[in-house]
mmCIF file of C-alpha atoms in Angstrom:
data_model
loop_
_atom_site.group_PDB
_atom_site.id
_atom_site.type_symbol
_atom_site.label_atom_id
_atom_site.label_comp_id
_atom_site.label_asym_id
_atom_site.label_seq_id
_atom_site.Cartn_x
_atom_site.Cartn_y
_atom_site.Cartn_z
ATOM 1 C CA UNK A 945 100.293 -132.500 46.190
ATOM 2 C CA UNK A 946 102.814 -131.655 48.880
ATOM 3 C CA UNK A 947 100.314 -129.220 50.406
ATOM 4 C CA UNK A 948 97.629 -131.902 50.388
ATOM 5 C CA UNK A 949 99.978 -134.329 52.154
ATOM 6 C CA UNK A 950 100.761 -131.828 54.879
ATOM 7 C CA UNK A 951 97.085 -131.005 55.261
ATOM 8 C CA UNK A 952 96.169 -134.674 55.522
ATOM 9 C CA UNK A 953 98.848 -135.243 58.157
ATOM 10 C CA UNK A 954 97.551 -132.274 60.129
ATOM 11 C CA UNK A 955 94.002 -133.569 59.986
ATOM 12 C CA UNK A 956 95.134 -136.963 61.279
ATOM 13 C CA UNK A 957 96.931 -135.262 64.191
ATOM 14 C CA UNK A 958 93.844 -133.236 65.088
ATOM 15 C CA UNK A 959 91.593 -136.265 64.819
ATOM 16 C CA UNK A 960 93.780 -138.308 67.161
ATOM 17 C CA UNK A 961 94.038 -135.605 69.843
ATOM 18 C CA UNK A 962 92.318 -136.293 73.169
ATOM 19 C CA UNK A 963 90.173 -133.711 74.938
ATOM 20 C CA UNK A 964 90.318 -133.576 78.737
ATOM 21 C CA UNK A 965 87.435 -131.856 80.527
ATOM 22 C CA UNK A 966 88.281 -130.094 83.781
ATOM 23 C CA UNK A 967 85.681 -128.402 85.996
ATOM 24 C CA UNK A 968 86.706 -125.194 87.750
ATOM 25 C CA UNK A 969 84.940 -124.540 91.057
ATOM 26 C CA UNK A 970 82.103 -127.033 90.520
ATOM 27 C CA UNK A 971 79.605 -127.445 93.377
ATOM 28 C CA UNK A 972 81.063 -124.422 95.145
ATOM 29 C CA UNK A 973 84.358 -126.195 95.852
ATOM 30 C CA UNK A 974 87.691 -124.416 95.562
ATOM 31 C CA UNK A 975 89.272 -127.041 93.341
ATOM 32 C CA UNK A 976 89.885 -128.217 89.815
ATOM 33 C CA UNK A 977 88.256 -131.553 89.023
ATOM 34 C CA UNK A 978 90.248 -133.570 88.165
ATOM 35 C CA UNK A 979 93.299 -131.915 89.706
ATOM 36 C CA UNK A 980 95.805 -133.486 87.311
ATOM 37 C CA UNK A 981 95.824 -134.936 83.807
ATOM 38 C CA UNK A 982 98.475 -136.780 81.834
ATOM 39 C CA UNK A 983 98.315 -135.579 78.236
ATOM 40 C CA UNK A 984 100.186 -136.133 74.980
ATOM 41 C CA UNK A 985 101.385 -133.499 72.535
ATOM 42 C CA UNK A 986 98.381 -132.132 70.656
ATOM 43 C CA UNK A 987 95.862 -133.020 73.350
ATOM 44 C CA UNK A 988 93.497 -130.299 74.546
ATOM 45 C CA UNK A 989 92.542 -129.503 78.134
ATOM 46 C CA UNK A 990 89.125 -127.847 78.282
ATOM 47 C CA UNK A 991 88.408 -125.907 81.481
ATOM 48 C CA UNK A 992 84.726 -125.237 82.227
ATOM 49 C CA UNK A 993 83.992 -122.489 84.758
ATOM 50 C CA UNK A 994 81.285 -122.852 87.386
ATOM 51 C CA UNK A 995 79.986 -120.181 89.820
ATOM 52 C CA UNK A 996 81.577 -117.938 91.215
ATOM 53 C CA UNK A 997 84.614 -116.117 89.782
ATOM 54 C CA UNK A 998 87.771 -118.071 88.987
ATOM 55 C CA UNK A 999 90.765 -118.045 86.662
ATOM 56 C CA UNK A 1000 92.995 -120.610 84.973
ATOM 57 C CA UNK A 1001 96.486 -119.116 85.255
ATOM 58 C CA UNK A 1002 99.885 -120.658 84.572
ATOM 59 C CA UNK A 1003 102.451 -120.590 87.377
ATOM 60 C CA UNK A 1004 105.629 -122.495 88.233
ATOM 61 C CA UNK A 1005 106.416 -125.279 90.684
ATOM 62 C CA UNK A 1006 108.497 -123.120 93.035
ATOM 63 C CA UNK A 1007 105.969 -120.275 93.016
ATOM 64 C CA UNK A 1008 102.615 -122.027 92.681
ATOM 65 C CA UNK A 1009 100.510 -118.910 93.328
ATOM 66 C CA UNK A 1010 102.404 -116.468 91.078
ATOM 67 C CA UNK A 1011 101.610 -116.145 87.362
ATOM 68 C CA UNK A 1012 104.608 -116.660 85.102
ATOM 69 C CA UNK A 1013 105.371 -113.730 82.809
ATOM 70 C CA UNK A 1014 104.711 -115.483 79.495
ATOM 71 C CA UNK A 1015 102.195 -118.003 80.788
ATOM 72 C CA UNK A 1016 98.573 -118.373 79.800
ATOM 73 C CA UNK A 1017 95.780 -116.762 81.791
ATOM 74 C CA UNK A 1018 92.057 -117.048 81.199
ATOM 75 C CA UNK A 1019 91.299 -113.869 83.101
ATOM 76 C CA UNK A 1020 88.473 -113.838 85.620
ATOM 77 C CA UNK A 1021 85.382 -115.770 84.557
ATOM 78 C CA UNK A 1022 82.406 -114.587 86.605
ATOM 79 C CA UNK A 1023 79.529 -117.082 86.536
ATOM 80 C CA UNK A 1024 76.279 -116.132 88.244
ATOM 81 C CA UNK A 1025 74.623 -119.529 88.594
ATOM 82 C CA UNK A 1026 74.576 -123.062 87.232
ATOM 83 C CA UNK A 1027 72.476 -123.668 84.178
ATOM 84 C CA UNK A 1028 72.774 -122.198 80.719
ATOM 85 C CA UNK A 1029 76.073 -121.804 78.934
ATOM 86 C CA UNK A 1030 79.164 -122.079 81.130
ATOM 87 C CA UNK A 1031 82.297 -120.275 79.878
ATOM 88 C CA UNK A 1032 85.319 -122.344 78.976
ATOM 89 C CA UNK A 1033 89.018 -121.950 78.270
ATOM 90 C CA UNK A 1034 91.237 -124.320 76.317
ATOM 91 C CA UNK A 1035 94.911 -125.179 76.512
ATOM 92 C CA UNK A 1036 96.612 -127.233 73.801
ATOM 93 C CA UNK A 1037 99.592 -129.283 74.970
ATOM 94 C CA UNK A 1038 102.773 -128.602 72.981
ATOM 95 C CA UNK A 1039 105.170 -130.868 74.881
ATOM 96 C CA UNK A 1040 105.169 -133.320 77.784
ATOM 97 C CA UNK A 1041 106.870 -131.057 80.320
ATOM 98 C CA UNK A 1042 104.884 -130.385 83.518
ATOM 99 C CA UNK A 1043 102.510 -127.418 83.361
ATOM 100 C CA UNK A 1044 101.481 -125.836 86.666
ATOM 101 C CA UNK A 1045 98.191 -123.970 87.057
ATOM 102 C CA UNK A 1046 96.317 -122.094 89.796
ATOM 103 C CA UNK A 1047 93.241 -119.939 90.394
ATOM 104 C CA UNK A 1048 94.163 -116.265 90.751
ATOM 105 C CA UNK A 1049 91.125 -115.318 92.870
ATOM 106 C CA UNK A 1050 92.172 -113.958 96.275
ATOM 107 C CA UNK A 1051 92.781 -116.799 98.722
ATOM 108 C CA UNK A 1052 91.893 -119.666 96.388
ATOM 109 C CA UNK A 1053 95.419 -120.879 95.596
ATOM 110 C CA UNK A 1054 96.233 -120.828 99.307
ATOM 111 C CA UNK A 1055 93.351 -123.236 99.846
ATOM 112 C CA UNK A 1056 94.876 -125.693 97.393
ATOM 113 C CA UNK A 1057 93.043 -124.656 94.212
ATOM 114 C CA UNK A 1058 95.814 -125.709 91.837
ATOM 115 C CA UNK A 1059 96.118 -128.011 88.829
ATOM 116 C CA UNK A 1060 98.839 -129.711 86.805
ATOM 117 C CA UNK A 1061 99.381 -131.260 83.402
ATOM 118 C CA UNK A 1062 101.959 -134.072 83.207
ATOM 119 C CA UNK A 1063 103.162 -133.719 86.792
ATOM 120 C CA UNK A 1064 105.556 -136.458 87.979
ATOM 121 C CA UNK A 1065 104.027 -139.092 90.242
ATOM 122 C CA UNK A 1066 104.765 -139.432 93.951
ATOM 123 C CA UNK A 1067 107.278 -139.819 95.538
ATOM 124 C CA UNK A 1068 108.988 -137.450 93.084
ATOM 125 C CA UNK A 1069 109.701 -134.194 94.980
ATOM 126 C CA UNK A 1070 108.080 -132.284 92.094
ATOM 127 C CA UNK A 1071 104.846 -134.269 92.160
ATOM 128 C CA UNK A 1072 101.413 -132.667 92.125
ATOM 129 C CA UNK A 1073 100.914 -133.335 95.835
ATOM 130 C CA UNK A 1074 104.201 -131.533 96.581
ATOM 131 C CA UNK A 1075 103.100 -128.627 94.354
ATOM 132 C CA UNK A 1076 99.738 -128.380 96.107
ATOM 133 C CA UNK A 1077 101.322 -128.614 99.539
ATOM 134 C CA UNK A 1078 103.683 -125.755 98.674
ATOM 135 C CA UNK A 1079 100.682 -123.637 97.648
ATOM 136 C CA UNK A 1080 99.045 -124.436 100.982
ATOM 137 C CA UNK A 1081 102.211 -123.815 102.971
ATOM 138 C CA UNK A 1082 102.753 -120.286 101.639
ATOM 139 C CA UNK A 1083 99.051 -119.536 102.104
ATOM 140 C CA UNK A 1084 98.639 -118.458 98.497
ATOM 141 C CA UNK A 1085 100.828 -115.365 98.865
ATOM 142 C CA UNK A 1086 101.679 -113.639 95.599
ATOM 143 C CA UNK A 1087 105.327 -113.235 96.543
ATOM 144 C CA UNK A 1088 107.653 -115.529 98.398
ATOM 145 C CA UNK A 1089 110.432 -114.324 100.640
ATOM 146 C CA UNK A 1090 113.966 -115.540 100.039
ATOM 147 C CA UNK A 1091 113.778 -117.602 103.211
ATOM 148 C CA UNK A 1092 110.599 -119.332 102.106
ATOM 149 C CA UNK A 1093 111.973 -119.985 98.625
ATOM 150 C CA UNK A 1094 115.228 -121.317 100.016
ATOM 151 C CA UNK A 1095 113.537 -123.612 102.489
ATOM 152 C CA UNK A 1096 111.071 -124.806 99.864
ATOM 153 C CA UNK A 1097 113.870 -125.746 97.468
ATOM 154 C CA UNK A 1098 115.928 -127.460 100.180
ATOM 155 C CA UNK A 1099 113.079 -129.349 101.808
ATOM 156 C CA UNK A 1100 111.798 -132.509 100.142
ATOM 157 C CA UNK A 1101 108.164 -133.220 100.922
ATOM 158 C CA UNK A 1102 107.599 -136.835 101.973
ATOM 159 C CA UNK A 1103 105.573 -138.922 99.522
ATOM 160 C CA UNK A 1104 101.824 -139.148 99.878
ATOM 161 C CA UNK A 1105 100.684 -142.163 101.920
ATOM 162 C CA UNK A 1106 99.847 -145.094 99.662
ATOM 163 C CA UNK A 1107 96.816 -147.226 100.428
ATOM 164 C CA UNK A 1108 95.044 -150.200 98.895
ATOM 165 C CA UNK A 1109 91.553 -151.517 99.562
ATOM 166 C CA UNK A 1110 91.556 -155.103 100.812
ATOM 167 C CA UNK A 1111 89.005 -157.603 102.060
ATOM 168 C CA UNK A 1112 89.855 -159.811 105.041
ATOM 169 C CA UNK A 1113 88.161 -162.432 107.182
ATOM 170 C CA UNK A 1114 88.401 -161.658 110.881
ATOM 171 C CA UNK A 1115 87.923 -164.213 113.643
ATOM 172 C CA UNK A 1116 87.640 -163.197 117.288
ATOM 173 C CA UNK A 1117 86.624 -165.841 119.811
ATOM 174 C CA UNK A 1118 83.571 -167.566 118.290
ATOM 175 C CA UNK A 1119 82.717 -164.724 115.882
ATOM 176 C CA UNK A 1120 83.850 -164.539 112.256
ATOM 177 C CA UNK A 1121 83.112 -161.798 109.742
ATOM 178 C CA UNK A 1122 84.414 -160.257 106.513
ATOM 179 C CA UNK A 1123 85.547 -156.647 106.382
ATOM 180 C CA UNK A 1124 86.779 -154.308 103.643
ATOM 181 C CA UNK A 1125 89.194 -151.569 104.669
ATOM 182 C CA UNK A 1126 92.018 -149.272 103.546
ATOM 183 C CA UNK A 1127 95.357 -150.940 104.186
ATOM 184 C CA UNK A 1128 98.705 -149.144 104.306
ATOM 185 C CA UNK A 1129 102.117 -150.779 104.047
ATOM 186 C CA UNK A 1130 103.093 -151.755 107.572
ATOM 187 C CA UNK A 1131 99.672 -151.459 109.201
ATOM 188 C CA UNK A 1132 98.460 -154.380 111.337
ATOM 189 C CA UNK A 1133 95.505 -156.575 110.302
ATOM 190 C CA UNK A 1134 91.986 -155.347 111.185
ATOM 191 C CA UNK A 1135 91.601 -157.448 114.308
ATOM 192 C CA UNK A 1136 89.755 -155.804 117.214
ATOM 193 C CA UNK A 1137 91.342 -155.872 120.632
ATOM 194 C CA UNK A 1138 90.210 -158.804 122.777
ATOM 195 C CA UNK A 1139 89.987 -156.368 125.679
ATOM 196 C CA UNK A 1140 89.608 -152.796 124.374
ATOM 197 C CA UNK A 1141 91.613 -150.267 126.324
ATOM 198 C CA UNK A 1142 91.635 -146.512 126.705
ATOM 199 C CA UNK A 1143 94.790 -144.584 125.834
ATOM 200 C CA UNK A 1144 95.345 -141.262 127.597
ATOM 201 C CA UNK A 1145 97.083 -138.361 125.861
ATOM 202 C CA UNK A 1146 97.681 -135.091 127.699
ATOM 203 C CA UNK A 1147 97.360 -131.854 125.742
ATOM 204 C CA UNK A 1148 99.680 -129.006 126.725
ATOM 205 C CA UNK A 1149 100.723 -130.444 130.093
ATOM 206 C CA UNK A 1150 103.281 -128.435 132.102
ATOM 207 C CA UNK A 1151 102.903 -125.517 129.712
ATOM 208 C CA UNK A 1152 104.521 -127.414 126.848
ATOM 209 C CA UNK A 1153 103.212 -127.186 123.290
ATOM 210 C CA UNK A 1154 103.013 -130.941 122.975
ATOM 211 C CA UNK A 1155 100.768 -133.972 123.056
ATOM 212 C CA UNK A 1156 102.112 -136.595 125.454
ATOM 213 C CA UNK A 1157 102.617 -139.229 124.270
ATOM 214 C CA UNK A 1158 102.594 -137.833 120.746
ATOM 215 C CA UNK A 1159 102.691 -141.133 118.862
ATOM 216 C CA UNK A 1160 100.783 -144.231 119.959
ATOM 217 C CA UNK A 1161 99.497 -147.530 118.600
ATOM 218 C CA UNK A 1162 95.881 -148.488 119.227
ATOM 219 C CA UNK A 1163 93.758 -151.468 118.220
ATOM 220 C CA UNK A 1164 90.309 -151.454 116.694
ATOM 221 C CA UNK A 1165 87.775 -150.893 119.455
ATOM 222 C CA UNK A 1166 90.216 -148.983 121.667
ATOM 223 C CA UNK A 1167 89.480 -145.422 122.709
ATOM 224 C CA UNK A 1168 91.839 -142.469 123.003
ATOM 225 C CA UNK A 1169 91.089 -139.822 125.634
ATOM 226 C CA UNK A 1170 92.712 -136.419 125.308
ATOM 227 C CA UNK A 1171 93.037 -134.466 128.579
ATOM 228 C CA UNK A 1172 93.356 -130.686 128.215
ATOM 229 C CA UNK A 1173 95.702 -128.718 130.449
ATOM 230 C CA UNK A 1174 96.108 -124.912 130.705
ATOM 231 C CA UNK A 1175 95.866 -122.846 128.366
ATOM 232 C CA UNK A 1176 93.674 -123.155 125.261
ATOM 233 C CA UNK A 1177 94.193 -126.014 122.825
ATOM 234 C CA UNK A 1178 92.310 -128.183 120.326
ATOM 235 C CA UNK A 1179 92.496 -131.781 119.128
ATOM 236 C CA UNK A 1180 91.898 -131.577 115.385
ATOM 237 C CA UNK A 1181 92.283 -134.309 112.778
ATOM 238 C CA UNK A 1182 94.400 -133.464 109.729
ATOM 239 C CA UNK A 1183 96.238 -135.416 107.029
ATOM 240 C CA UNK A 1184 99.867 -136.349 106.549
ATOM 241 C CA UNK A 1185 100.569 -133.886 103.727
ATOM 242 C CA UNK A 1186 98.620 -131.004 105.314
ATOM 243 C CA UNK A 1187 99.484 -131.433 109.008
ATOM 244 C CA UNK A 1188 98.244 -128.042 110.192
ATOM 245 C CA UNK A 1189 94.877 -127.929 108.430
ATOM 246 C CA UNK A 1190 91.624 -129.633 109.428
ATOM 247 C CA UNK A 1191 90.955 -132.763 107.391
ATOM 248 C CA UNK A 1192 87.580 -131.350 106.356
ATOM 249 C CA UNK A 1193 89.334 -128.427 104.625
ATOM 250 C CA UNK A 1194 91.756 -130.497 102.544
ATOM 251 C CA UNK A 1195 90.123 -133.865 101.843
ATOM 252 C CA UNK A 1196 89.264 -134.454 98.186
ATOM 253 C CA UNK A 1197 86.862 -137.261 99.151
ATOM 254 C CA UNK A 1198 84.806 -135.269 101.654
ATOM 255 C CA UNK A 1199 86.243 -136.739 104.847
ATOM 256 C CA UNK A 1200 85.051 -134.787 107.866
ATOM 257 C CA UNK A 1201 87.497 -135.655 110.633
ATOM 258 C CA UNK A 1202 87.153 -134.969 114.343
ATOM 259 C CA UNK A 1203 87.672 -131.623 116.068
ATOM 260 C CA UNK A 1204 87.347 -130.928 119.783
ATOM 261 C CA UNK A 1205 87.084 -127.180 119.356
ATOM 262 C CA UNK A 1206 88.984 -124.889 121.713
ATOM 263 C CA UNK A 1207 89.192 -125.923 125.356
ATOM 264 C CA UNK A 1208 90.355 -123.010 127.555
ATOM 265 C CA UNK A 1209 91.644 -124.169 130.938
ATOM 266 C CA UNK A 1210 92.572 -121.763 133.741
ATOM 267 C CA UNK A 1211 95.983 -122.238 135.332
ATOM 268 C CA UNK A 1212 94.489 -122.998 138.749
ATOM 269 C CA UNK A 1213 91.784 -125.353 137.477
ATOM 270 C CA UNK A 1214 91.667 -128.945 138.690
ATOM 271 C CA UNK A 1215 88.703 -129.815 136.473
ATOM 272 C CA UNK A 1216 90.431 -130.811 133.236
ATOM 273 C CA UNK A 1217 88.164 -131.260 130.191
ATOM 274 C CA UNK A 1218 88.559 -134.315 127.980
ATOM 275 C CA UNK A 1219 87.794 -135.359 124.414
ATOM 276 C CA UNK A 1220 87.531 -138.972 123.294
ATOM 277 C CA UNK A 1221 87.688 -140.807 119.977
ATOM 278 C CA UNK A 1222 87.160 -144.466 119.122
ATOM 279 C CA UNK A 1223 89.461 -146.389 116.815
ATOM 280 C CA UNK A 1224 87.509 -147.940 113.937
ATOM 281 C CA UNK A 1225 90.364 -149.269 111.792
ATOM 282 C CA UNK A 1226 94.151 -149.467 111.715
ATOM 283 C CA UNK A 1227 94.769 -146.666 109.200
ATOM 284 C CA UNK A 1228 97.126 -143.946 110.483
ATOM 285 C CA UNK A 1229 95.436 -140.970 112.158
ATOM 286 C CA UNK A 1230 97.093 -137.543 112.091
ATOM 287 C CA UNK A 1231 96.185 -134.583 114.284
ATOM 288 C CA UNK A 1232 97.282 -131.176 115.539
ATOM 289 C CA UNK A 1233 96.447 -128.296 117.864
ATOM 290 C CA UNK A 1234 94.510 -125.581 116.041
ATOM 291 C CA UNK A 1235 95.679 -122.744 118.274
ATOM 292 C CA UNK A 1236 97.600 -120.092 116.303
ATOM 293 C CA UNK A 1237 101.274 -121.011 115.998
ATOM 294 C CA UNK A 1238 101.118 -124.260 117.965
ATOM 295 C CA UNK A 1239 101.204 -126.708 115.041
ATOM 296 C CA UNK A 1240 104.171 -124.885 113.516
ATOM 297 C CA UNK A 1241 106.039 -125.488 116.758
ATOM 298 C CA UNK A 1242 105.494 -129.236 116.404
ATOM 299 C CA UNK A 1243 102.302 -129.666 118.454
ATOM 300 C CA UNK A 1244 101.015 -132.647 116.488
ATOM 301 C CA UNK A 1245 100.235 -136.295 117.201
ATOM 302 C CA UNK A 1246 99.686 -139.562 115.385
ATOM 303 C CA UNK A 1247 97.925 -142.832 116.039
ATOM 304 C CA UNK A 1248 99.083 -145.997 114.256
ATOM 305 C CA UNK A 1249 101.719 -144.217 112.161
ATOM 306 C CA UNK A 1250 103.848 -146.667 110.174
ATOM 307 C CA UNK A 1251 107.262 -146.003 111.664
ATOM 308 C CA UNK A 1252 109.078 -148.280 109.215
ATOM 309 C CA UNK A 1253 108.152 -146.142 106.190
ATOM 310 C CA UNK A 1254 108.573 -142.535 105.023
ATOM 311 C CA UNK A 1255 105.188 -141.489 106.441
ATOM 312 C CA UNK A 1256 106.251 -141.805 110.058
ATOM 313 C CA UNK A 1257 105.572 -139.484 112.976
ATOM 314 C CA UNK A 1258 108.948 -137.733 112.782
ATOM 315 C CA UNK A 1259 108.352 -136.890 109.102
ATOM 316 C CA UNK A 1260 104.845 -135.652 109.928
ATOM 317 C CA UNK A 1261 106.111 -133.391 112.707
ATOM 318 C CA UNK A 1262 108.975 -132.116 110.541
ATOM 319 C CA UNK A 1263 106.505 -131.213 107.800
ATOM 320 C CA UNK A 1264 104.349 -129.308 110.302
ATOM 321 C CA UNK A 1265 107.380 -127.330 111.423
ATOM 322 C CA UNK A 1266 108.503 -126.800 107.821
ATOM 323 C CA UNK A 1267 105.234 -125.162 106.773
ATOM 324 C CA UNK A 1268 105.356 -123.211 110.049
ATOM 325 C CA UNK A 1269 101.820 -124.162 110.945
ATOM 326 C CA UNK A 1270 100.373 -122.335 107.948
ATOM 327 C CA UNK A 1271 96.607 -122.335 108.053
ATOM 328 C CA UNK A 1272 94.420 -121.185 105.196
ATOM 329 C CA UNK A 1273 91.140 -121.079 107.055
ATOM 330 C CA UNK A 1274 91.151 -117.287 107.400
ATOM 331 C CA UNK A 1275 91.580 -116.294 103.766
ATOM 332 C CA UNK A 1276 90.600 -112.758 102.827
ATOM 333 C CA UNK A 1277 89.191 -111.150 99.716
ATOM 334 C CA UNK A 1278 86.139 -111.986 97.665
ATOM 335 C CA UNK A 1279 86.438 -115.739 97.940
ATOM 336 C CA UNK A 1280 83.773 -117.771 99.657
ATOM 337 C CA UNK A 1281 84.228 -121.093 101.347
ATOM 338 C CA UNK A 1282 82.699 -124.172 99.791
ATOM 339 C CA UNK A 1283 79.539 -125.477 101.469
ATOM 340 C CA UNK A 1284 79.827 -128.722 103.357
ATOM 341 C CA UNK A 1285 78.786 -131.776 101.418
ATOM 342 C CA UNK A 1286 76.018 -134.097 102.517
ATOM 343 C CA UNK A 1287 77.996 -136.948 101.038
ATOM 344 C CA UNK A 1288 80.764 -137.637 103.509
ATOM 345 C CA UNK A 1289 83.140 -140.485 104.144
ATOM 346 C CA UNK A 1290 83.523 -141.508 107.756
ATOM 347 C CA UNK A 1291 86.885 -140.749 109.276
ATOM 348 C CA UNK A 1292 89.035 -143.439 110.845
ATOM 349 C CA UNK A 1293 88.128 -142.254 114.310
ATOM 350 C CA UNK A 1294 84.754 -140.922 115.372
ATOM 351 C CA UNK A 1295 84.075 -138.295 117.989
ATOM 352 C CA UNK A 1296 82.300 -139.875 120.957
ATOM 353 C CA UNK A 1297 82.063 -137.269 123.629
ATOM 354 C CA UNK A 1298 83.417 -133.998 124.870
ATOM 355 C CA UNK A 1299 83.349 -132.955 128.449
ATOM 356 C CA UNK A 1300 83.502 -129.415 130.006
ATOM 357 C CA UNK A 1301 104.514 -123.844 76.522
ATOM 358 C CA UNK A 1302 101.266 -123.982 75.601
ATOM 359 C CA UNK A 1303 98.908 -122.538 72.979
ATOM 360 C CA UNK A 1304 95.887 -120.889 74.480
ATOM 361 C CA UNK A 1305 92.521 -120.924 72.765
ATOM 362 C CA UNK A 1306 89.799 -118.951 74.497
ATOM 363 C CA UNK A 1307 86.338 -120.409 73.941
ATOM 364 C CA UNK A 1308 84.376 -118.258 71.606
ATOM 365 C CA UNK A 1309 87.369 -117.368 69.406
ATOM 366 C CA UNK A 1310 85.699 -119.172 66.543
ATOM 367 C CA UNK A 1311 82.971 -116.539 66.598
ATOM 368 C CA UNK A 1312 85.432 -114.136 64.979
ATOM 369 C CA UNK A 1313 85.361 -116.235 61.841
ATOM 370 C CA UNK A 1314 81.583 -116.781 61.526
#
């Protein structure tokens, strides 16, 4: 009878467990989808592998792209094409401590292909966004130098910007309309400027690795014109938590972002090329120079940053300098970049013109008992 009681209790536990499905590399993207789950003891996380060749490997927060010695590892799962049976790998949750995961394929972790179970929420310094940013900042390297490890442990990543979607009625002169937009704490209401103005920002003037001014406020309908000076710079939109990477490379919602491309200017030239964007809403805009090493030296800018909160310009620039301008756009190895999606979300500013311990169950294990 005692055995039957234990068996019945075990069956109840199994029956009440929740299964979480996670796609690995779906649609050619270097990401887990979803990227985090919150699970109870006994729950099962089921990873399904999509083309091409990925792994599900356990790491640690401080070394996101290094497999822990006793951690689980699916091994490489090569998938030729969608359709048919897709391989899977299961992890059963034994406790509620955070579990950190990454893809071991060359270059993938450095592009942010990481995952977590029971990660603390922002603004906790050990949140998933902080974990992913650390993977991006070390460019997915398999070893971390003592200086990187020390700086990573001493530096606290600012919290991710928090936004809410609101609907507001806007009245300008004799016109009234309703608009829905992303609002951040401290951002002004979505009222267009009565007289739109153009804001000028110089890029690399006087040989300095700087945008000047580097932090401005602009109203809806205003334009911002970037004027390039010698030598060779870019104006590239990024995000607060990944200051030195193009927004298109890091956005989980397929934002494209603007990018001027490189604008080489000779030292004796008087014909200075420009690049212009239009302000469509009051959400903060973050940007950087894509030239090698420039972002890591603080060559970043912001438009409508909320200076009263933690996601201010100084924090953005400090984060750029902390990650030393790490860019993961030149990853090596067998990895392939994800194709661009036809479903995109418009960025805040649009380009107008450019002049000149865990139990691991591998799927298929049951076959041993059939």
